[in-house]
Amino acid sequence: MNSPFILLNYKTYAQGTGKGAVEIAKACKAVSEESGIKIAVAPQLPDIYRVASEVELPVFSQHLDGIGAGSFTGHVFGKCIKEAGAVGTLINHSERRLTLAEIEASLKAAKEFGLRSVICTNNVPTTAAAAALGPDYVAIEPPELIGSGIPVSKADPEVVSGSVEAVAKINPDVKVLCGAGISKGEDLRAALDLGSVGVLLASGIVKARDPKAALEELVSLI
Ligand code: G3P
């Protein structure tokens, strides 16, 4: 089996801000090296450069706008996050919803700048639609389970297996992640058993008293 992929979204949690962003990335790097499991982090945008400069670990942006160079005040430009050290980006999170046209434009920008793309979705039909656009990954996250501590891989296994099936029919090159409520080794194990290649998670690690110990537990059943 290929190594699973763990993508840790820091959201705007205080624990993952500024110096905390670097400390959590260091914990991820240590656990990735100990376990051989691929771990990447998505800190807040102003922390991308800091994390990428101080820790040798793949860094993702939490957002990317489908714009180019020019008159786009307040937008997130692909070239800028790439030069800050990001290797990929989330697109369309439940907490940062985009229209279909915006998702397509963000994906185009990610491809233009050689950034890996993770389109987040909320159910099987939107996962299928996202897969049709051809990102590297789709990440299925039922919004009602986000931040709940109730793992999608156990509470709603059908949405994960249904997404995996739908994506395989539409575009088998797209890999499926799942997320929402994932924090334990058994949650990650269940996610992989349902056919996903890994997880997108946040609060269970970023808000843990000891993020390194939480990560070690997360990968303990692989
Ligand atoms: O992007 C990850 C996410 O929305 C899941 O959050 O806190 O349930 O792991 P959480």
GROMACS .gro file of C-alpha atoms in nm, residues 1-10 24-25 27-29 31-33 35-42 57-60 87 90 116 118 137 139 141 176-179 182-185 187-189 191-192 196-202 204-206 211-212 214-222:
model
   71
    1MET     CA    1   0.000   0.000   0.000
    2ASN     CA    2   0.118   0.352  -0.076
    3SER     CA    3   0.176   0.575   0.223
    4PRO     CA    4  -0.146   0.749   0.328
    5PHE     CA    5  -0.156   1.126   0.300
    6ILE     CA    6  -0.240   1.338   0.603
    7LEU     CA    7  -0.314   1.706   0.541
    8LEU     CA    8  -0.345   1.915   0.856
    9ASN     CA    9  -0.554   2.230   0.816
   10TYR     CA   10  -0.468   2.487   1.083
   24ILE     CA   11   0.302   2.215   1.492
   25ALA     CA   12   0.481   2.177   1.158
   27ALA     CA   13   0.577   1.795   1.525
   28CYS     CA   14   0.434   1.686   1.188
   29LYS     CA   15   0.782   1.653   1.040
   31VAL     CA   16   0.605   1.208   1.314
   32SER     CA   17   0.632   1.188   0.935
   33GLU     CA   18   0.996   1.085   0.965
   35SER     CA   19   0.636   0.672   1.068
   36GLY     CA   20   0.723   0.716   0.699
   37ILE     CA   21   0.373   0.863   0.646
   38LYS     CA   22   0.331   1.169   0.426
   39ILE     CA   23   0.211   1.468   0.628
   40ALA     CA   24   0.153   1.819   0.496
   41VAL     CA   25   0.025   2.131   0.670
   42ALA     CA   26  -0.203   2.418   0.567
   57LEU     CA   27   0.758   1.973   0.512
   58PRO     CA   28   0.504   2.021   0.231
   59VAL     CA   29   0.301   2.337   0.295
   60PHE     CA   30  -0.041   2.405   0.145
   87VAL     CA   31   0.339   2.327  -0.288
   90LEU     CA   32  -0.710   2.381  -0.060
  116ARG     CA   33  -0.120   2.055  -0.600
  118VAL     CA   34  -0.737   1.965  -0.301
  137TYR     CA   35  -0.745   1.535  -0.471
  139ALA     CA   36  -1.163   1.590   0.016
  141GLU     CA   37  -1.611   1.657   0.451
  176VAL     CA   38  -0.998   1.091  -0.244
  177LEU     CA   39  -0.931   1.224   0.105
  178CYS     CA   40  -1.195   1.242   0.374
  179GLY     CA   41  -1.225   1.467   0.673
  182ILE     CA   42  -1.096   1.260   1.240
  183SER     CA   43  -0.851   1.248   1.530
  184LYS     CA   44  -0.770   0.889   1.626
  185GLY     CA   45  -0.575   0.605   1.472
  187ASP     CA   46  -1.056   0.694   1.238
  188LEU     CA   47  -0.766   0.708   0.992
  189ARG     CA   48  -0.765   0.328   0.960
  191ALA     CA   49  -1.095   0.609   0.629
  192LEU     CA   50  -0.832   0.405   0.443
  196SER     CA   51  -0.971   0.701   0.066
  197VAL     CA   52  -0.597   0.766   0.036
  198GLY     CA   53  -0.579   0.976   0.350
  199VAL     CA   54  -0.740   1.244   0.561
  200LEU     CA   55  -0.782   1.619   0.585
  201LEU     CA   56  -0.813   1.710   0.952
  202ALA     CA   57  -0.777   2.001   1.190
  204GLY     CA   58  -0.809   1.693   1.678
  205ILE     CA   59  -0.442   1.775   1.622
  206VAL     CA   60  -0.409   2.155   1.616
  211PRO     CA   61  -0.002   1.775   1.894
  212LYS     CA   62   0.296   1.542   1.847
  214ALA     CA   63  -0.191   1.320   1.899
  215LEU     CA   64  -0.021   1.268   1.561
  216GLU     CA   65   0.162   0.961   1.688
  217GLU     CA   66  -0.169   0.812   1.801
  218LEU     CA   67  -0.326   0.905   1.464
  219VAL     CA   68  -0.070   0.703   1.267
  220SER     CA   69  -0.042   0.419   1.520
  221LEU     CA   70  -0.265   0.172   1.329
  222ILE     CA   71  -0.101   0.210   0.987
   0.00000   0.00000   0.00000
